mmCIF file of C-alpha atoms in Angstrom:
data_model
loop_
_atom_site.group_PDB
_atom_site.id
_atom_site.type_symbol
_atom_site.label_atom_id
_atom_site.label_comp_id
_atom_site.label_asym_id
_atom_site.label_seq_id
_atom_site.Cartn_x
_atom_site.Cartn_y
_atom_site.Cartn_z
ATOM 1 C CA UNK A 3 36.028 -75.160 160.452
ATOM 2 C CA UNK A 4 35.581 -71.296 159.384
ATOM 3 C CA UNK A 5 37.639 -70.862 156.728
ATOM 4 C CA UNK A 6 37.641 -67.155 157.003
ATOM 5 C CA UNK A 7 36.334 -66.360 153.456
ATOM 6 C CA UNK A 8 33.579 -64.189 154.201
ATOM 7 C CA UNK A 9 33.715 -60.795 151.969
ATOM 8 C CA UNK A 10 37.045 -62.074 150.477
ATOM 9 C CA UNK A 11 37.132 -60.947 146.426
ATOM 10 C CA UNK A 12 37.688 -64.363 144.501
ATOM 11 C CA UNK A 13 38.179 -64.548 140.489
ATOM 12 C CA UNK A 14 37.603 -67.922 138.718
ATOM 13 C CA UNK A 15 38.189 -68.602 134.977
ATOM 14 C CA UNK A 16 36.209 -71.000 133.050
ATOM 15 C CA UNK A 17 33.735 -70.496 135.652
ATOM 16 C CA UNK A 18 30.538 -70.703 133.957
ATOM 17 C CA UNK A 19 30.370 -74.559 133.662
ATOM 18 C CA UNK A 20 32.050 -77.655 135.154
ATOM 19 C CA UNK A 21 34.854 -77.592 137.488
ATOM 20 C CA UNK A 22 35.107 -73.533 137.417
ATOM 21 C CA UNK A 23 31.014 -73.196 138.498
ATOM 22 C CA UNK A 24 31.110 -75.882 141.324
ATOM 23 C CA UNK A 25 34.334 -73.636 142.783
ATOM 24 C CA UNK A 26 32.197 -70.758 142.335
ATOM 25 C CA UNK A 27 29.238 -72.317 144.195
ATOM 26 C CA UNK A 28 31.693 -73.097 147.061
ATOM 27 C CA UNK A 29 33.128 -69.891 147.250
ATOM 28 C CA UNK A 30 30.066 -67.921 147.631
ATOM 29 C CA UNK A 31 28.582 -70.420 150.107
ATOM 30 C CA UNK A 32 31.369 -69.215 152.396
ATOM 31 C CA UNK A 33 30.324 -65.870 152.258
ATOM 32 C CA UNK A 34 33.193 -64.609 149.634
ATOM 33 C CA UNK A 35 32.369 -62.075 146.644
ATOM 34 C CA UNK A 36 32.889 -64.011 143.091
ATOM 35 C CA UNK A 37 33.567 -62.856 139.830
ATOM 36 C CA UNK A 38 32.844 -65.414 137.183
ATOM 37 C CA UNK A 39 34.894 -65.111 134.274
ATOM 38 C CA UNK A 40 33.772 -67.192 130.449
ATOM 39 C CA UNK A 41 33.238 -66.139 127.206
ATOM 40 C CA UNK A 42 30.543 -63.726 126.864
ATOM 41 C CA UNK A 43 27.270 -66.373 126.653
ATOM 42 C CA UNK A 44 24.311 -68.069 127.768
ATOM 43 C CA UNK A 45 26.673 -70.424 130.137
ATOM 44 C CA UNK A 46 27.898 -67.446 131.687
ATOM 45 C CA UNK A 47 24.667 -65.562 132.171
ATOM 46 C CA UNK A 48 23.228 -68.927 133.399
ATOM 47 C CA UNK A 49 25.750 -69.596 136.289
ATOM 48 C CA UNK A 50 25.404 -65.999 137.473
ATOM 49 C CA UNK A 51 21.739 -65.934 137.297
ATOM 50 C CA UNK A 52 21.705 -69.231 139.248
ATOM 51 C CA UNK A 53 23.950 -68.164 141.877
ATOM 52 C CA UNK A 54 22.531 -65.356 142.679
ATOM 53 C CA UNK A 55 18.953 -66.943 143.397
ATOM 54 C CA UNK A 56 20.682 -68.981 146.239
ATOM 55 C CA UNK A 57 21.654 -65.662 147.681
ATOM 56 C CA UNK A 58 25.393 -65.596 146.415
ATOM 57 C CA UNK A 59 26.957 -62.447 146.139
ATOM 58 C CA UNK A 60 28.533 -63.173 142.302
ATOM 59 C CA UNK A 61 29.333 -60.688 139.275
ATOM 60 C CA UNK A 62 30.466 -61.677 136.134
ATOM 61 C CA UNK A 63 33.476 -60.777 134.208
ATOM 62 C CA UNK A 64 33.283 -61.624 130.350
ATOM 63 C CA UNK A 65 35.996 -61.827 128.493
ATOM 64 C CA UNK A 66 37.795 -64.284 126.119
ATOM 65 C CA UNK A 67 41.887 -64.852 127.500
ATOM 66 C CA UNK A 68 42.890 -66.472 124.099
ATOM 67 C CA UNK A 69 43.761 -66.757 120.160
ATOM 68 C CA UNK A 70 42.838 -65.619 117.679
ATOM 69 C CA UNK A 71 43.446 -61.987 118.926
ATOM 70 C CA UNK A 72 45.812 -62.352 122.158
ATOM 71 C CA UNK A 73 44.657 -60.178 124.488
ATOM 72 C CA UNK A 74 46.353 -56.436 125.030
ATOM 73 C CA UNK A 75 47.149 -55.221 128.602
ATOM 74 C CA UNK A 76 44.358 -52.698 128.403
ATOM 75 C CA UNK A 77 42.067 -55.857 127.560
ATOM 76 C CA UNK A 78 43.049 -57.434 130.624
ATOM 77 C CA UNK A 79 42.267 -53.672 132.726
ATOM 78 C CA UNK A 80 39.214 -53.633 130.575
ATOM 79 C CA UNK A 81 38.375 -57.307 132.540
ATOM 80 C CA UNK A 82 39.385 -56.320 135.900
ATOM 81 C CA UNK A 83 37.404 -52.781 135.706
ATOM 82 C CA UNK A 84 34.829 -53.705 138.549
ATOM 83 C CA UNK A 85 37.931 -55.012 140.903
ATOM 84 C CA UNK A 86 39.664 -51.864 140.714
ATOM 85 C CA UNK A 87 37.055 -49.649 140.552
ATOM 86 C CA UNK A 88 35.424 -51.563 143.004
ATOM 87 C CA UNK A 89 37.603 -52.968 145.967
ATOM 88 C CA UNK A 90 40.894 -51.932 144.329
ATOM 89 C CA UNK A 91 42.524 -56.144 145.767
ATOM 90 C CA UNK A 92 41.798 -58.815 144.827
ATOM 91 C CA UNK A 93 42.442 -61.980 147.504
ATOM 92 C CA UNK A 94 42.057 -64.823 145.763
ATOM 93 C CA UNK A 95 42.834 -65.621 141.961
ATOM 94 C CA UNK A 96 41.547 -69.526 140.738
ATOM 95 C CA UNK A 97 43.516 -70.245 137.001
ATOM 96 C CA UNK A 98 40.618 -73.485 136.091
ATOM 97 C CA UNK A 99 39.952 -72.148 132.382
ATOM 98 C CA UNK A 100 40.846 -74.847 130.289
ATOM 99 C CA UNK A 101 40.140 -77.847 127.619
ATOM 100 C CA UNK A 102 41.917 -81.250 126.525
ATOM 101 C CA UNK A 103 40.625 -80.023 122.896
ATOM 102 C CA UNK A 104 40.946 -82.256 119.721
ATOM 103 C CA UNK A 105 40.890 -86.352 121.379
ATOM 104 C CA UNK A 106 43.713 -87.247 119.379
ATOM 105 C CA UNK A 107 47.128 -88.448 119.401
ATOM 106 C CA UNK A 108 50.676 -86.428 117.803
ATOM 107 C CA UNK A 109 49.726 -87.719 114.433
ATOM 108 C CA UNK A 110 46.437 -86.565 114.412
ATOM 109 C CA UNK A 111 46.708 -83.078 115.954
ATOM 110 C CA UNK A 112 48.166 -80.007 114.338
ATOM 111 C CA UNK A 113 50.943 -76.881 115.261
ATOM 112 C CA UNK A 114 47.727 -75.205 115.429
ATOM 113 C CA UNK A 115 45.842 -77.518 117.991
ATOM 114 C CA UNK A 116 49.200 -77.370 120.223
ATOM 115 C CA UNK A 117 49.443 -73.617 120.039
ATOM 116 C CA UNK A 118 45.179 -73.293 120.497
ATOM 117 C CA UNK A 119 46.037 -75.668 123.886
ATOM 118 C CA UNK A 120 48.874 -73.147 125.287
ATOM 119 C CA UNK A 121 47.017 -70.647 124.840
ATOM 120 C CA UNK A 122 43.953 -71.762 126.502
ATOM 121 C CA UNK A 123 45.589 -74.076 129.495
ATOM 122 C CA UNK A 124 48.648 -71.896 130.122
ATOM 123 C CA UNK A 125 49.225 -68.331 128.207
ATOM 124 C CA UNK A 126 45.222 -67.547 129.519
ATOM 125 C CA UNK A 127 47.336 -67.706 133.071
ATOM 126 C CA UNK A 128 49.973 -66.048 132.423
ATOM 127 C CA UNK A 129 48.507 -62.876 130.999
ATOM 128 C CA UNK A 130 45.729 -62.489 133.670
ATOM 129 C CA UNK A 131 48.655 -63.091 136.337
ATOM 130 C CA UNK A 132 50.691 -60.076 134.911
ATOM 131 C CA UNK A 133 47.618 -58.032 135.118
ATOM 132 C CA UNK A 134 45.645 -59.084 138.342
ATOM 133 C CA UNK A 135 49.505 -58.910 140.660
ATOM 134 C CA UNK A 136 48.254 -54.783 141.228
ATOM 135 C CA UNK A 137 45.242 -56.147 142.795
ATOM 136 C CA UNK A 138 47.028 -58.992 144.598
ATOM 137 C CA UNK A 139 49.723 -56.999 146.293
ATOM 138 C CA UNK A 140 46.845 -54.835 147.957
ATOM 139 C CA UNK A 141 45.457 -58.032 149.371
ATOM 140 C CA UNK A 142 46.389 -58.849 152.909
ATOM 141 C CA UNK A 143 46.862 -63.093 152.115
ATOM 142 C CA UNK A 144 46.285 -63.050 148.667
ATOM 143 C CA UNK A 145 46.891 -66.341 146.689
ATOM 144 C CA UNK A 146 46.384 -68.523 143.543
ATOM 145 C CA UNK A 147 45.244 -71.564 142.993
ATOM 146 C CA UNK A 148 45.849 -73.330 139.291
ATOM 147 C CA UNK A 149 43.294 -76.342 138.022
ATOM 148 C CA UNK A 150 46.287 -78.408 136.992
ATOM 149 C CA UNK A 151 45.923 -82.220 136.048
ATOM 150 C CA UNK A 152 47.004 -85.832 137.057
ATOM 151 C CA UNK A 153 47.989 -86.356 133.635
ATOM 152 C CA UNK A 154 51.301 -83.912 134.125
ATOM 153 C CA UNK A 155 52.716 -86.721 136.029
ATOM 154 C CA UNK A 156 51.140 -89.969 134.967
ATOM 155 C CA UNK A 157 50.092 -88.934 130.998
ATOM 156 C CA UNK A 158 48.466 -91.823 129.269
ATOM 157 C CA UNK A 159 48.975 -91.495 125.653
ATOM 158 C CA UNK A 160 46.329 -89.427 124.315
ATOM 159 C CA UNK A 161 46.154 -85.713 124.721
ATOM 160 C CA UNK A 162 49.724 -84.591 123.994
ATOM 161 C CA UNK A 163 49.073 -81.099 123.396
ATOM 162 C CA UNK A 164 46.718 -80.932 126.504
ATOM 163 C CA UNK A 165 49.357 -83.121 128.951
ATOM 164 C CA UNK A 166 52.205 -80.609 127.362
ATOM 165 C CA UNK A 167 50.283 -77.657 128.429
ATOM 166 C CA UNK A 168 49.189 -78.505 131.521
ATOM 167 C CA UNK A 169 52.652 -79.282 132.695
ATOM 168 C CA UNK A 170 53.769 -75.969 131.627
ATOM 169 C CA UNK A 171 50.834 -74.427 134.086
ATOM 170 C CA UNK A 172 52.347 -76.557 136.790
ATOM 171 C CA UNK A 173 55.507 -75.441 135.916
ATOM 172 C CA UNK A 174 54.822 -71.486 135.791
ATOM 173 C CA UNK A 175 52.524 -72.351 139.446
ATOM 174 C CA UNK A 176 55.971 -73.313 140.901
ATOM 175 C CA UNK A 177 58.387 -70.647 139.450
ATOM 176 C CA UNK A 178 55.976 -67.871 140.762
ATOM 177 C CA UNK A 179 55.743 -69.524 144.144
ATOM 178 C CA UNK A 180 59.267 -69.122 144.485
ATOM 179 C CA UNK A 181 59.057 -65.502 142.620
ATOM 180 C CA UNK A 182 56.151 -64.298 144.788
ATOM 181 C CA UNK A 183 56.752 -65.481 148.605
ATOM 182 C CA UNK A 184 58.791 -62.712 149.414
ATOM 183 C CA UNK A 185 55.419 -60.603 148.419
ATOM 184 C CA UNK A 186 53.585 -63.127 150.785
ATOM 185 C CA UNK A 187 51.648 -64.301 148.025
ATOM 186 C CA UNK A 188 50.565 -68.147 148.010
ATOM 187 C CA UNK A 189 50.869 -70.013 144.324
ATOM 188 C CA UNK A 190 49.648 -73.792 144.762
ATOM 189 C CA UNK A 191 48.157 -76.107 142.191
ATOM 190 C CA UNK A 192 45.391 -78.512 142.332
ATOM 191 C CA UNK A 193 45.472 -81.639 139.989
ATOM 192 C CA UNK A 194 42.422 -83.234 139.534
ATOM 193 C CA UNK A 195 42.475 -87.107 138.026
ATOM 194 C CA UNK A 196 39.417 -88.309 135.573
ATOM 195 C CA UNK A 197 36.488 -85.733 136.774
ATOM 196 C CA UNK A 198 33.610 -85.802 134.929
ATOM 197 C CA UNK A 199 33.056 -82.513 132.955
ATOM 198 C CA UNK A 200 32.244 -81.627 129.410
ATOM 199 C CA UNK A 201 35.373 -83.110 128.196
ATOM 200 C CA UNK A 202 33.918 -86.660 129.209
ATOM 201 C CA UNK A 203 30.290 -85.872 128.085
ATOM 202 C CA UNK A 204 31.799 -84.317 124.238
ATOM 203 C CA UNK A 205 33.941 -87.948 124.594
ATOM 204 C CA UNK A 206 31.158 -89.853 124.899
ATOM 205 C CA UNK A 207 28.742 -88.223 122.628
ATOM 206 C CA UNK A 208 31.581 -89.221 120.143
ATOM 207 C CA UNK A 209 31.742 -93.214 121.223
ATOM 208 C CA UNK A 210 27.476 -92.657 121.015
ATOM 209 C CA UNK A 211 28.370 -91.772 117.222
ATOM 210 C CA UNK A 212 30.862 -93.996 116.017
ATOM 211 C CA UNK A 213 29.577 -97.204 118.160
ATOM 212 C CA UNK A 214 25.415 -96.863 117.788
ATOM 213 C CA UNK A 215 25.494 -96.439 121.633
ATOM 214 C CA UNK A 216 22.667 -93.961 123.165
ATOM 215 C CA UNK A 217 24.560 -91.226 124.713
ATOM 216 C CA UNK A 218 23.110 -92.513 128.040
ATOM 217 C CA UNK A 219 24.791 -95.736 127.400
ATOM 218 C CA UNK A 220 27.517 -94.523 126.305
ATOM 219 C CA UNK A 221 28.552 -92.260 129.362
ATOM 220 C CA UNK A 222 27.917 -94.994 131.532
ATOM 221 C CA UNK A 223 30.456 -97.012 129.906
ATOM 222 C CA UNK A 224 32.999 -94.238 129.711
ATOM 223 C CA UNK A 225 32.208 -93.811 133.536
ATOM 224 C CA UNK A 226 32.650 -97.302 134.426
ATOM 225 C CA UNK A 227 36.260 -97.613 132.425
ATOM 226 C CA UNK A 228 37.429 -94.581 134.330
ATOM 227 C CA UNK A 229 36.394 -96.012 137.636
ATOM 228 C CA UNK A 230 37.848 -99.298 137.011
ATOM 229 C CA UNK A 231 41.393 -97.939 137.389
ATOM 230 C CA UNK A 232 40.601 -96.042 140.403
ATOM 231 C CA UNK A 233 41.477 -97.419 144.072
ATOM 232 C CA UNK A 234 38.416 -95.505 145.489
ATOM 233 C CA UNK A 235 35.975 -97.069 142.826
ATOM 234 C CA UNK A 236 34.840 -94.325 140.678
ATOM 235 C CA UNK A 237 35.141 -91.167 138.406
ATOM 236 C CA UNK A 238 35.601 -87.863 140.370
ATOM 237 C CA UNK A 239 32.436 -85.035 140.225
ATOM 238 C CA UNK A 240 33.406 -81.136 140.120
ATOM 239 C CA UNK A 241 32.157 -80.925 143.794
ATOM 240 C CA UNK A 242 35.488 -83.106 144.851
ATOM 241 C CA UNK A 243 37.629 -80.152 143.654
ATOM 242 C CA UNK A 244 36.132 -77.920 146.014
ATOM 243 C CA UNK A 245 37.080 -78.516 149.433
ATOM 244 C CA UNK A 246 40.457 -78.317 148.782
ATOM 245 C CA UNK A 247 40.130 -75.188 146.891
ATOM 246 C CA UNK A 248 38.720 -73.470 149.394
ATOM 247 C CA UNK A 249 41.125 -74.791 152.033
ATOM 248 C CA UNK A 250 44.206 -73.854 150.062
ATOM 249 C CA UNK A 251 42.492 -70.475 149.693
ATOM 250 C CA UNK A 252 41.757 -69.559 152.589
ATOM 251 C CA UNK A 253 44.284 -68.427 155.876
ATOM 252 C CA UNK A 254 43.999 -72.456 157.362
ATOM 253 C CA UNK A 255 46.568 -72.680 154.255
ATOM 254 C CA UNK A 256 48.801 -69.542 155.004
ATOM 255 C CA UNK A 257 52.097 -71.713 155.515
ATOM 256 C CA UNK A 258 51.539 -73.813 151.998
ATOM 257 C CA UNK A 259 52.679 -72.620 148.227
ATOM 258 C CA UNK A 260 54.492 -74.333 145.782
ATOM 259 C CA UNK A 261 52.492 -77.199 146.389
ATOM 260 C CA UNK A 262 50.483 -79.632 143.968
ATOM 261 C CA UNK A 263 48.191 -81.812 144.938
ATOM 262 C CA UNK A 264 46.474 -84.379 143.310
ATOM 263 C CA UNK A 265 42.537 -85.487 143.898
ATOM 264 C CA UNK A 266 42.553 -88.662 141.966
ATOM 265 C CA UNK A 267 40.806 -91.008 143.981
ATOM 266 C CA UNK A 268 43.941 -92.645 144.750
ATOM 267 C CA UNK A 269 45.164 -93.093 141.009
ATOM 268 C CA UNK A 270 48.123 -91.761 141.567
ATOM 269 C CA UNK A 271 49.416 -94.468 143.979
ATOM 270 C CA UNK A 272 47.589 -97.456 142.155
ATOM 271 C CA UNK A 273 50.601 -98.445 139.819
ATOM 272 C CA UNK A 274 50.907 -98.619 136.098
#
C-alpha cells in the first residue's frame, strides 16, 4: 500500500533514541523529509548521522521543550527556523518525547518529580503545538500523532506521576481533535503497552544492582515478566509502533482523529 508520504515534512520529538528513532527510520523509508528533534547530543548527532547513510533525507532540530527554563515563543521559532525558512508547512507533527522518570510510587516521588513529568510528557506538547499550528494550517492534510500509553487506561501501581501525565496528553490529543477538525487537521494518539526502550534497560540495570544479576540476566527476566501477561507472548520492540504511525499519518487515515489506539499485544483485552 503507498501511503503517500513521499516529500511530506514530518517532526518527531524524542527522536534520537527508542520509540522516536524507529518512527524516524519509518518515515524516511517512505520517502518523507524528517526533522529529528532531542537535546542537543551525541544521541542526536548519532541518529542523524545514521539515517542519512541509508539514504534518508533527515535534519535535526535541537532543542530542549522543558524545565528548568520553560521555553519562550521565540525559543520555539528559534526550533522551527529550517521549517519556515525552508518549506514554510509542516504535514505531519509526532508528540513521542517522553520518560516514566523516578520508578517509584506517591510516597517516594516528589512535587518536583510530578511537575519534571508534565513538563516532559505533556507541557513539551503543548508548547510545540501552539507554535508549529502556522506551519500546520499551510499543510494540505496535516496531522498529529501523540506517543500516549496503555497505562492511561489500565495503570498498574507504579508510575503515578508518569500514568497522570500521560493521561493528560491523551486528554489534550482529544480536546484539539475536536478544536482542530474544522481546520481539517487530524489529532490521534497511539498507546503503546510494555515496549522495550531505555525505560526497561535503566529498570533493569537497577534489578542488576540491587539483586547481583548481570545486566544480561537481568533484562531477560524483566522481558520474560512483561511477556507473561501478554496474550501475544511477549514484550513489544519500537519497530511495532511504526506501522501504525505511518498509517495514521498518512491520507489512508484522512477520515480518523480523535482516536487512540492501543498496540499492546492484546493486554488490553486480557483481564485484570
Amino acid at each position: 500500500m503507498d501511503l503517500q508520504l513521499e516529500g511530506r515534512h514530518v517532526l518527531i520529538t524524542g527522536a534520537s533514541t527508542g520509540i522516536g528513532r524507529a518512527l524516524a527510520a519509518g518515515f524516511a523509508a517512505e520517502g518523507a523529509r524528517v526533522y529529528l528533534n532531542a537535546r542537543p547530543g551525541a544521541h542526536l548527532d548519532a541518529a542523524v548521522r545514521d539515517l542519512r547513510a541509508r539514504g534518508a533525507r533527515v535534519h535535526a532540530l535541537p532543542g530542549d521543550l522543558t524545565m528548568p527554563r520553560s521555553p519562550s515563543a521565540s525559543d520555539m521559532e528559534g526550533l522551527l527556523a529550517p521549517l519556515l525558512e525552508g518549506p514554510g508547512c509542516l504535514d505531519v507533527l509526532v508528540h513521542n518525547a517522553g520518560s516514566v522518570g523516578p520508578f517509584a510510587g506517591l510516597e517516594a516521588t516528589t512535587d518536583a518529580d510530578w511537575l519534571a513529568s508534565l513538563e516532559l510528557n505533556l507541557m513539551a506538547a503543548v508548547r510545540l503545538t501552539r507554535a508549529a499550528l502556522p506551519l500546520l494550517r499551510a499543510a494540505a492534510q496535516p496531522n498529529m500523532v501523540c506517543i500516549g500509553s496503555t497505562g492511561v487506561e489500565r495503570p498498574d501501581g507504579r508510575w503515578p506521576h508518569y500514568h497522570a501525565a500521560k493521561a493528560a496528553l491523551a486528554n489534550f490529543a482529544r480536546s484539539l481533535a475536536v478544536e482542530l477538525a474544522p481546520e481539517g487537521i487530524r489529532v490521534n494518539t497511539v498507546s503503546p503497552g510494555p515496549v522495550w526502550t531505555s525505560s526497561w534497560e535503566r529498570e533493569a540495570a537497577e534489578l542488576a544492582a540491587h539483586s547481583g544479576q548481570s545486566p544480561e540476566l537481568a533484562a531477560e527476566t524483566l522481558r520474560h515478566r512483561a511477556a507473561r501477561r501478554v496474550p501475544l507472548g511477549r514484550i513489544g520492540e519500537v519497530d511495532d509502533l511504526v506501522g501504525i504511525c505511518l498509517l495514521l499519518a498518512s491520507s489512508r487515515a484522512a477520515w480518523i482523529t480523535g482516536a487512540e489506539i492501543a498496540v499492546d499485544g492484546g493486554l488490553g483485552v486480557a483481564g485484570p
